[in-house]
């Protein structure tokens, strides 16, 4: 099947594969570098520190969802459509509008967050040790919002190498800075280590933003400024962006809110399951911040494919190329299934050894093997959501996300509080909700595209 399928690919298919492979390779590199950062950090601060780290980091996703949720995908889709029509003045003006709007919005939201930072760290996160780390996350969110806008441009123009190179640079810088600080300075406690980790994160995001700005300005020089080209008003650009981004923003907000609520709820439910608070943080560090990072590492491949898939499907839809759409959907679904099964087998067989090799700990194998069961359904559910995005089904994604979110919260609250299940309830929740997501997403896909998956 594999050889005959490859021989049937046309030039457009080959271009998609080449760009996907390029992005996958670069994303693997950045993923390895990011994972290396996690390893360095975990060896310095231990499971309790990683548990504390995991309480703060989800807030970053929540902030990005509030400020600019869905913006990168919206920009990539709109830019791809303008480029297909050679309307580069519209590209410029659309980007200027999006950047200005995101800057103003992010500064407003972050300003409110800073004023409430002490109360959030004390009463919401429920650990005042996270105060300075939380404030650094607020600052980094501004940089990430603008960087994601630039990423949308480069993905929309299919120039995937630029964000890839910048991401690699940012991850290298982050590792270098954390190693220098940890080697040169003796930090007092876990709080200091976690704060420094987020300081380095913030510096890395600022550096990325600077490079995105430079490369974006250089890239615009390639296009002629055609004054005869008909452009739109600022409100029209915002309307086009919001038509795509608002349903996605609500979806991302639901997902990130769930992620944040889950992160903050888990230690409380573990305490309800007869763990003391510090032991709960250690368990979270082992299961989520260490073991889950290993098993879900291949998700970066799914993410890379999805990033290219969305503008590619948009382009095919605008050209009414149903054959390409069907082939694309079938190929990415098969890829997700294969990757998930490989991960399952690999970590079930070598979970203990991998935990000892990476973290130098012999108590992670049971968590790694259990989390491996989550890989196939999670990977496939992620790719089905990206397919719906590419097909322009943002409202369907929102509806499905609402259903899944309610189920997730109920399962997490119920299962983790059971002493005999405790942290494994997190994994059971992923498995159950992933299968539900696959079922409802594929049902929606087949309403428009009759595609055979296997």
Short mmCIF file of C-alpha atoms in Angstrom, two decimals:
data_model
loop_
_atom_site.label_atom_id
_atom_site.label_comp_id
_atom_site.label_asym_id
_atom_site.label_seq_id
_atom_site.Cartn_x
_atom_site.Cartn_y
_atom_site.Cartn_z
CA UNK A 1 0.00 0.00 0.00
CA UNK A 2 2.75 2.45 0.96
CA UNK A 3 4.67 2.37 -2.36
CA UNK A 4 1.61 2.51 -4.63
CA UNK A 5 0.21 5.36 -2.56
CA UNK A 6 3.44 7.35 -2.91
CA UNK A 7 3.51 6.77 -6.68
CA UNK A 8 0.02 8.25 -7.03
CA UNK A 9 1.04 11.53 -5.40
CA UNK A 10 0.92 14.60 -7.63
CA UNK A 11 3.18 17.62 -7.31
CA UNK A 12 0.85 19.32 -4.84
CA UNK A 13 0.86 16.21 -2.65
CA UNK A 14 4.64 16.04 -2.80
CA UNK A 15 4.89 19.70 -1.83
CA UNK A 16 2.62 19.05 1.14
CA UNK A 17 4.73 16.07 2.21
CA UNK A 18 7.99 17.97 1.80
CA UNK A 19 6.79 20.90 3.86
CA UNK A 20 5.28 18.59 6.45
CA UNK A 21 8.54 16.63 6.74
CA UNK A 22 10.54 19.84 7.02
CA UNK A 23 8.28 21.11 9.78
CA UNK A 24 8.27 17.70 11.49
CA UNK A 25 12.09 17.57 11.52
CA UNK A 26 12.40 21.12 12.83
CA UNK A 27 9.65 20.53 15.38
CA UNK A 28 11.38 17.35 16.51
CA UNK A 29 14.55 19.35 17.07
CA UNK A 30 12.72 22.03 19.05
CA UNK A 31 10.82 19.33 20.92
CA UNK A 32 14.05 17.57 21.86
CA UNK A 33 15.52 20.87 23.00
CA UNK A 34 12.40 21.71 24.99
CA UNK A 35 12.42 18.24 26.50
CA UNK A 36 16.09 18.69 27.40
CA UNK A 37 15.11 21.85 29.25
CA UNK A 38 12.54 19.83 31.21
CA UNK A 39 15.14 17.18 32.05
CA UNK A 40 17.65 19.76 33.29
CA UNK A 41 14.98 21.48 35.35
CA UNK A 42 13.62 18.26 36.85
CA UNK A 43 17.07 17.11 37.94
CA UNK A 44 17.63 20.42 39.71
CA UNK A 45 14.29 20.91 41.45
CA UNK A 46 12.94 17.35 41.75
CA UNK A 47 9.34 16.12 41.59
CA UNK A 48 7.97 18.69 44.06
CA UNK A 49 9.45 21.59 42.10
CA UNK A 50 8.12 20.17 38.84
CA UNK A 51 4.72 19.86 40.46
CA UNK A 52 4.89 23.54 41.44
CA UNK A 53 6.01 24.39 37.91
CA UNK A 54 2.99 22.54 36.50
CA UNK A 55 0.63 24.68 38.59
CA UNK A 56 1.80 27.90 36.93
CA UNK A 57 2.45 26.88 33.32
CA UNK A 58 -1.17 26.10 32.34
CA UNK A 59 -2.06 29.72 33.13
CA UNK A 60 0.07 30.73 30.15
CA UNK A 61 -2.18 28.75 27.82
CA UNK A 62 -5.26 30.28 29.42
CA UNK A 63 -3.91 33.81 28.94
CA UNK A 64 -3.07 33.17 25.29
CA UNK A 65 -6.56 31.81 24.70
CA UNK A 66 -8.12 34.93 26.22
CA UNK A 67 -5.86 37.36 24.36
CA UNK A 68 -5.46 35.79 20.93
CA UNK A 69 -7.13 32.40 20.83
CA UNK A 70 -7.51 31.11 17.28
CA UNK A 71 -5.61 34.08 15.87
CA UNK A 72 -2.68 32.11 14.43
CA UNK A 73 -4.97 29.70 12.58
CA UNK A 74 -7.18 32.55 11.37
CA UNK A 75 -4.19 34.51 10.06
CA UNK A 76 -2.72 31.45 8.33
CA UNK A 77 -6.04 30.71 6.57
CA UNK A 78 -6.66 34.33 5.50
CA UNK A 79 -3.07 34.93 4.38
CA UNK A 80 -3.12 31.67 2.39
CA UNK A 81 -6.25 32.85 0.55
CA UNK A 82 -4.75 36.30 -0.20
CA UNK A 83 -1.47 34.80 -1.41
CA UNK A 84 -3.35 32.38 -3.70
CA UNK A 85 -4.91 35.48 -5.34
CA UNK A 86 -1.63 37.50 -5.31
CA UNK A 87 -3.26 40.14 -3.07
CA UNK A 88 -0.17 41.12 -1.08
CA UNK A 89 -1.43 44.56 -0.05
CA UNK A 90 -4.28 42.79 1.69
CA UNK A 91 -1.70 40.56 3.39
CA UNK A 92 0.15 43.62 4.72
CA UNK A 93 -2.92 45.45 5.94
CA UNK A 94 -4.43 42.35 7.48
CA UNK A 95 -1.21 41.68 9.41
CA UNK A 96 -0.94 45.30 10.59
CA UNK A 97 -4.52 45.18 11.83
CA UNK A 98 -4.01 41.88 13.65
CA UNK A 99 -0.72 42.95 15.26
CA UNK A 100 -2.11 46.24 16.56
CA UNK A 101 -5.27 44.61 17.88
CA UNK A 102 -3.33 41.84 19.63
CA UNK A 103 -0.88 44.31 21.20
CA UNK A 104 -3.64 46.47 22.68
CA UNK A 105 -5.67 43.48 23.86
CA UNK A 106 -2.68 41.73 25.46
CA UNK A 107 -1.54 44.84 27.34
CA UNK A 108 -5.04 45.38 28.72
CA UNK A 109 -5.51 41.77 29.88
CA UNK A 110 -2.00 41.46 31.29
CA UNK A 111 -2.36 44.75 33.15
CA UNK A 112 -5.44 43.45 34.94
CA UNK A 113 -3.67 40.16 35.63
CA UNK A 114 -0.71 41.95 37.21
CA UNK A 115 -2.94 43.98 39.53
CA UNK A 116 -4.62 40.76 40.69
CA UNK A 117 -1.45 38.63 40.69
CA UNK A 118 -1.07 38.31 44.46
CA UNK A 119 -4.67 37.26 44.98
CA UNK A 120 -4.47 34.82 42.07
CA UNK A 121 -1.32 33.16 43.40
CA UNK A 122 -2.73 32.94 46.93
CA UNK A 123 -6.36 32.02 46.37
CA UNK A 124 -6.57 30.55 42.84
CA UNK A 125 -3.25 28.74 42.46
CA UNK A 126 -3.36 28.25 46.23
CA UNK A 127 0.42 28.55 46.63
CA UNK A 128 1.94 32.00 47.21
CA UNK A 129 5.35 30.67 46.13
CA UNK A 130 4.17 31.05 42.54
CA UNK A 131 3.70 34.86 42.69
CA UNK A 132 6.85 35.96 40.83
CA UNK A 133 6.60 33.08 38.35
CA UNK A 134 3.02 34.07 37.58
CA UNK A 135 4.03 37.69 36.91
CA UNK A 136 6.71 36.51 34.49
CA UNK A 137 4.14 34.37 32.69
CA UNK A 138 2.01 37.49 32.26
CA UNK A 139 4.88 39.32 30.57
CA UNK A 140 5.77 36.36 28.36
CA UNK A 141 2.15 36.15 27.16
CA UNK A 142 2.49 39.52 25.40
CA UNK A 143 5.55 38.33 23.49
CA UNK A 144 3.92 35.00 22.60
CA UNK A 145 0.73 36.67 21.36
CA UNK A 146 2.62 38.80 18.84
CA UNK A 147 4.91 35.92 17.85
CA UNK A 148 1.89 33.71 17.13
CA UNK A 149 0.52 36.41 14.83
CA UNK A 150 3.78 36.37 12.85
CA UNK A 151 3.72 32.57 12.82
CA UNK A 152 0.28 32.68 11.24
CA UNK A 153 1.74 34.78 8.42
CA UNK A 154 4.64 32.41 7.74
CA UNK A 155 2.44 29.31 7.88
CA UNK A 156 -0.08 30.99 5.57
CA UNK A 157 2.65 31.74 3.03
CA UNK A 158 3.95 28.15 3.51
CA UNK A 159 7.37 29.48 4.54
CA UNK A 160 7.66 27.04 7.40
CA UNK A 161 11.44 27.28 7.76
CA UNK A 162 11.36 30.72 9.38
CA UNK A 163 9.31 29.81 12.48
CA UNK A 164 11.21 26.51 12.62
CA UNK A 165 14.61 28.20 12.81
CA UNK A 166 13.40 30.77 15.32
CA UNK A 167 11.91 28.08 17.56
CA UNK A 168 15.19 26.16 17.50
CA UNK A 169 17.12 29.29 18.42
CA UNK A 170 14.71 30.09 21.27
CA UNK A 171 14.98 26.59 22.76
CA UNK A 172 18.79 26.64 22.54
CA UNK A 173 18.88 30.03 24.23
CA UNK A 174 16.60 28.79 26.99
CA UNK A 175 18.77 25.75 27.73
CA UNK A 176 21.96 27.81 27.63
CA UNK A 177 20.59 30.41 30.05
CA UNK A 178 19.22 27.86 32.51
CA UNK A 179 22.51 25.95 32.58
CA UNK A 180 24.53 29.12 33.12
CA UNK A 181 22.30 30.34 35.95
CA UNK A 182 22.12 26.96 37.68
CA UNK A 183 25.88 26.48 37.43
CA UNK A 184 26.95 29.98 38.46
CA UNK A 185 24.44 30.75 41.18
CA UNK A 186 23.38 28.79 44.24
CA UNK A 187 19.64 29.25 44.48
CA UNK A 188 18.03 29.16 47.88
CA UNK A 189 14.96 26.99 47.42
CA UNK A 190 12.41 25.47 45.08
CA UNK A 191 10.63 28.82 44.74
CA UNK A 192 13.79 30.45 43.39
CA UNK A 193 14.38 27.64 40.90
CA UNK A 194 10.82 27.84 39.56
CA UNK A 195 11.00 31.65 39.30
CA UNK A 196 14.29 31.47 37.39
CA UNK A 197 12.81 28.87 35.04
CA UNK A 198 10.00 31.26 34.11
CA UNK A 199 12.43 34.18 33.80
CA UNK A 200 14.38 32.19 31.23
CA UNK A 201 11.12 31.28 29.50
CA UNK A 202 10.21 34.98 29.29
CA UNK A 203 13.61 35.97 27.87
CA UNK A 204 13.38 33.24 25.24
CA UNK A 205 9.95 34.43 24.09
CA UNK A 206 11.19 38.03 23.81
CA UNK A 207 14.11 36.88 21.66
CA UNK A 208 11.72 34.93 19.42
CA UNK A 209 9.50 37.98 18.95
CA UNK A 210 12.46 40.14 17.92
CA UNK A 211 13.53 37.63 15.27
CA UNK A 212 9.97 37.18 13.98
CA UNK A 213 9.68 40.94 13.52
CA UNK A 214 12.99 41.13 11.62
CA UNK A 215 12.21 38.20 9.31
CA UNK A 216 8.68 39.45 8.67
CA UNK A 217 9.92 42.89 7.59
CA UNK A 218 12.53 41.29 5.34
CA UNK A 219 9.97 38.94 3.80
CA UNK A 220 7.61 41.78 2.88
CA UNK A 221 10.30 43.30 0.66
CA UNK A 222 9.82 40.43 -1.81
CA UNK A 223 6.35 41.63 -2.75
CA UNK A 224 5.50 44.62 -4.92
CA UNK A 225 3.31 47.31 -3.42
CA UNK A 226 0.50 47.33 -6.00
CA UNK A 227 -1.43 50.54 -5.33
CA UNK A 228 -4.17 49.49 -7.79
CA UNK A 229 -5.05 46.44 -5.69
CA UNK A 230 -8.40 46.73 -3.97
CA UNK A 231 -8.03 46.50 -0.21
CA UNK A 232 -10.45 46.37 2.71
CA UNK A 233 -11.11 48.51 5.76
CA UNK A 234 -9.76 47.73 9.22
CA UNK A 235 -13.20 46.60 10.35
CA UNK A 236 -13.47 44.24 7.37
CA UNK A 237 -10.10 42.67 8.20
CA UNK A 238 -11.11 42.27 11.84
CA UNK A 239 -14.45 40.83 10.77
CA UNK A 240 -12.76 38.22 8.58
CA UNK A 241 -10.32 37.35 11.36
CA UNK A 242 -12.98 37.16 14.06
CA UNK A 243 -15.25 35.00 11.90
CA UNK A 244 -12.58 32.30 12.10
CA UNK A 245 -10.83 33.09 15.37
CA UNK A 246 -13.75 33.67 17.76
CA UNK A 247 -15.17 30.12 17.56
CA UNK A 248 -11.60 28.82 17.83
CA UNK A 249 -10.86 31.24 20.68
CA UNK A 250 -13.87 29.99 22.60
CA UNK A 251 -12.80 26.42 21.90
CA UNK A 252 -9.22 27.13 23.01
CA UNK A 253 -10.50 29.03 26.03
CA UNK A 254 -12.59 26.05 27.05
CA UNK A 255 -9.66 23.69 26.54
CA UNK A 256 -7.13 25.91 28.33
CA UNK A 257 -9.60 26.67 31.12
CA UNK A 258 -10.07 22.95 31.56
CA UNK A 259 -6.30 22.48 31.51
CA UNK A 260 -5.86 25.19 34.14
CA UNK A 261 -8.77 23.99 36.27
CA UNK A 262 -7.42 20.45 36.04
CA UNK A 263 -3.93 21.53 37.06
CA UNK A 264 -5.30 23.41 40.06
CA UNK A 265 -7.89 20.75 40.93
CA UNK A 266 -5.57 17.74 40.84
CA UNK A 267 -3.59 18.51 44.03
CA UNK A 268 -6.84 19.24 45.87
CA UNK A 269 -8.40 15.95 44.72
CA UNK A 270 -5.24 14.04 45.62
CA UNK A 271 -5.46 15.52 49.11
CA UNK A 272 -9.05 14.25 49.17
CA UNK A 273 -7.62 10.82 48.22
CA UNK A 274 -5.54 10.85 51.44
CA UNK A 275 -2.28 12.38 50.10
CA UNK A 276 -0.69 15.31 51.93
CA UNK A 277 -0.07 18.45 49.83
CA UNK A 278 3.69 18.00 49.26
CA UNK A 279 3.23 14.32 48.39
CA UNK A 280 0.50 15.35 45.94
CA UNK A 281 2.88 17.82 44.27
CA UNK A 282 5.53 15.10 43.97
CA UNK A 283 3.04 12.70 42.40
CA UNK A 284 1.96 15.39 39.92
CA UNK A 285 5.61 16.04 39.11
CA UNK A 286 6.28 12.35 38.41
CA UNK A 287 3.10 11.66 36.44
CA UNK A 288 2.44 14.89 34.52
CA UNK A 289 5.68 16.88 34.43
CA UNK A 290 7.98 13.89 33.85
CA UNK A 291 6.25 10.74 32.56
CA UNK A 292 3.65 12.51 30.44
CA UNK A 293 6.36 14.63 28.82
CA UNK A 294 8.04 11.44 27.59
CA UNK A 295 4.97 9.63 26.27
CA UNK A 296 3.36 12.66 24.64
CA UNK A 297 6.59 13.87 23.05
CA UNK A 298 5.60 12.42 19.62
CA UNK A 299 2.55 14.72 19.67
CA UNK A 300 4.85 17.34 18.16
CA UNK A 301 4.73 15.32 14.93
CA UNK A 302 0.93 15.47 14.95
CA UNK A 303 1.13 19.20 15.67
CA UNK A 304 3.50 19.77 12.77
CA UNK A 305 1.25 17.89 10.35
CA UNK A 306 -1.78 19.81 11.62
CA UNK A 307 -0.10 23.18 11.15
CA UNK A 308 0.48 22.49 7.45
CA UNK A 309 -2.84 20.68 7.04
CA UNK A 310 -5.12 23.61 7.91
CA UNK A 311 -4.02 26.12 5.22
CA UNK A 312 -3.56 23.25 2.74
CA UNK A 313 -7.17 22.10 3.15
CA UNK A 314 -8.34 25.72 2.92
CA UNK A 315 -6.53 26.11 -0.39
CA UNK A 316 -8.01 22.85 -1.74
CA UNK A 317 -11.52 23.85 -0.68
CA UNK A 318 -11.22 27.24 -2.41
CA UNK A 319 -10.26 25.35 -5.60
CA UNK A 320 -12.99 22.72 -5.09
CA UNK A 321 -10.35 19.99 -5.30
CA UNK A 322 -12.26 17.24 -3.49
CA UNK A 323 -9.89 14.48 -4.57
CA UNK A 324 -6.94 16.19 -2.86
CA UNK A 325 -9.04 16.81 0.25
CA UNK A 326 -9.98 13.12 0.54
CA UNK A 327 -6.41 11.95 -0.01
CA UNK A 328 -5.07 14.43 2.53
CA UNK A 329 -7.55 13.47 5.23
CA UNK A 330 -6.95 9.76 4.72
CA UNK A 331 -3.17 10.12 4.80
CA UNK A 332 -3.00 12.21 7.99
CA UNK A 333 -5.47 9.96 9.81
CA UNK A 334 -3.40 6.91 8.95
CA UNK A 335 -0.23 8.68 10.06
CA UNK A 336 -1.79 9.51 13.45
CA UNK A 337 -2.88 5.89 13.97
CA UNK A 338 0.55 4.50 13.08
CA UNK A 339 2.41 6.96 15.31
CA UNK A 340 0.07 6.23 18.22
CA UNK A 341 0.50 2.45 17.95
CA UNK A 342 4.29 2.74 17.70
CA UNK A 343 4.38 4.89 20.85
CA UNK A 344 2.12 2.42 22.67
CA UNK A 345 4.30 -0.60 21.88
CA UNK A 346 7.60 1.21 22.49
CA UNK A 347 6.74 2.54 25.93
CA UNK A 348 4.93 -0.57 27.12
CA UNK A 349 8.08 -2.57 26.38
CA UNK A 350 10.72 -0.12 27.55
CA UNK A 351 8.93 2.21 29.98
CA UNK A 352 11.14 1.38 32.98
CA UNK A 353 14.40 1.72 31.07
CA UNK A 354 13.36 4.99 29.43
CA UNK A 355 12.43 6.54 32.78
CA UNK A 356 15.78 5.58 34.27
CA UNK A 357 17.71 6.73 31.19
CA UNK A 358 16.11 10.17 30.92
CA UNK A 359 15.40 11.18 34.51
CA UNK A 360 17.71 8.78 36.37
CA UNK A 361 14.74 7.59 38.43
CA UNK A 362 13.45 4.04 38.87
CA UNK A 363 9.93 4.99 39.99
CA UNK A 364 8.49 6.30 36.70
CA UNK A 365 8.01 3.07 34.72
CA UNK A 366 4.48 2.37 35.96
CA UNK A 367 3.33 5.86 34.98
CA UNK A 368 5.01 5.75 31.56
CA UNK A 369 3.46 2.39 30.69
CA UNK A 370 0.01 3.50 31.77
CA UNK A 371 0.21 6.78 29.85
CA UNK A 372 1.27 4.86 26.72
CA UNK A 373 -2.32 3.58 26.54
CA UNK A 374 -3.45 7.17 25.96
CA UNK A 375 -1.29 7.74 22.88
CA UNK A 376 -3.32 6.18 20.00
CA UNK A 377 -6.72 7.71 20.83
CA UNK A 378 -5.22 11.07 21.82
CA UNK A 379 -3.17 11.42 18.62
CA UNK A 380 -6.10 10.51 16.38
CA UNK A 381 -8.51 12.83 18.18
CA UNK A 382 -6.04 15.71 17.78
CA UNK A 383 -5.76 15.19 14.02
CA UNK A 384 -9.55 14.98 13.59
CA UNK A 385 -9.89 18.39 15.22
CA UNK A 386 -7.31 19.82 12.81
CA UNK A 387 -9.23 18.34 9.87
CA UNK A 388 -12.40 20.06 11.04
CA UNK A 389 -10.41 23.30 11.33
CA UNK A 390 -9.20 22.97 7.77
CA UNK A 391 -12.74 22.26 6.57
CA UNK A 392 -13.95 25.48 8.20
CA UNK A 393 -16.02 23.72 10.87
CA UNK A 394 -15.11 26.03 13.74
CA UNK A 395 -18.62 26.06 15.22
CA UNK A 396 -18.70 22.27 15.20
CA UNK A 397 -15.33 22.21 16.98
CA UNK A 398 -16.73 24.57 19.61
CA UNK A 399 -19.80 22.43 20.18
CA UNK A 400 -17.74 19.25 20.44
CA UNK A 401 -15.27 20.93 22.80
CA UNK A 402 -18.11 21.91 25.12
CA UNK A 403 -19.31 18.32 25.28
CA UNK A 404 -15.83 16.94 25.90
CA UNK A 405 -15.03 19.60 28.51
CA UNK A 406 -18.03 18.77 30.66
CA UNK A 407 -17.17 15.08 30.55
CA UNK A 408 -13.51 15.77 31.38
CA UNK A 409 -14.23 17.88 34.43
CA UNK A 410 -16.66 15.32 35.82
CA UNK A 411 -14.27 12.41 35.22
CA UNK A 412 -11.25 14.21 36.66
CA UNK A 413 -13.08 15.30 39.78
CA UNK A 414 -14.57 11.86 40.34
CA UNK A 415 -11.70 9.53 39.47
CA UNK A 416 -8.73 11.35 41.02
CA UNK A 417 -10.54 11.59 44.36
CA UNK A 418 -10.80 7.79 44.57
CA UNK A 419 -7.84 6.57 46.71
CA UNK A 420 -7.31 3.38 44.69
CA UNK A 421 -7.14 5.32 41.39
CA UNK A 422 -5.79 8.77 42.40
CA UNK A 423 -3.45 10.23 39.71
CA UNK A 424 -4.28 7.46 37.22
CA UNK A 425 -7.70 9.06 36.93
CA UNK A 426 -6.01 11.70 34.79
CA UNK A 427 -4.97 9.04 32.27
CA UNK A 428 -8.36 7.33 32.29
CA UNK A 429 -9.95 10.69 31.54
CA UNK A 430 -7.68 11.23 28.52
CA UNK A 431 -8.50 7.80 27.09
CA UNK A 432 -12.27 8.07 27.51
CA UNK A 433 -12.62 11.63 26.20
CA UNK A 434 -10.27 10.98 23.25
CA UNK A 435 -12.44 8.12 22.00
CA UNK A 436 -15.56 10.26 22.38
CA UNK A 437 -13.86 13.09 20.46
CA UNK A 438 -12.85 10.73 17.63
CA UNK A 439 -16.42 9.47 17.26
CA UNK A 440 -18.12 12.88 17.13
CA UNK A 441 -15.40 14.52 15.00
CA UNK A 442 -15.28 11.77 12.36
CA UNK A 443 -19.06 11.81 12.16
CA UNK A 444 -18.93 15.52 11.26
CA UNK A 445 -16.09 15.04 8.75
CA UNK A 446 -18.05 12.36 6.88
CA UNK A 447 -21.03 14.68 6.47
CA UNK A 448 -18.99 16.66 3.93
CA UNK A 449 -16.23 14.29 2.81
CA UNK A 450 -16.87 10.57 2.33
CA UNK A 451 -13.39 9.36 3.13
CA UNK A 452 -12.24 5.83 3.93
CA UNK A 453 -9.75 5.96 6.81
CA UNK A 454 -8.24 2.46 6.56
#
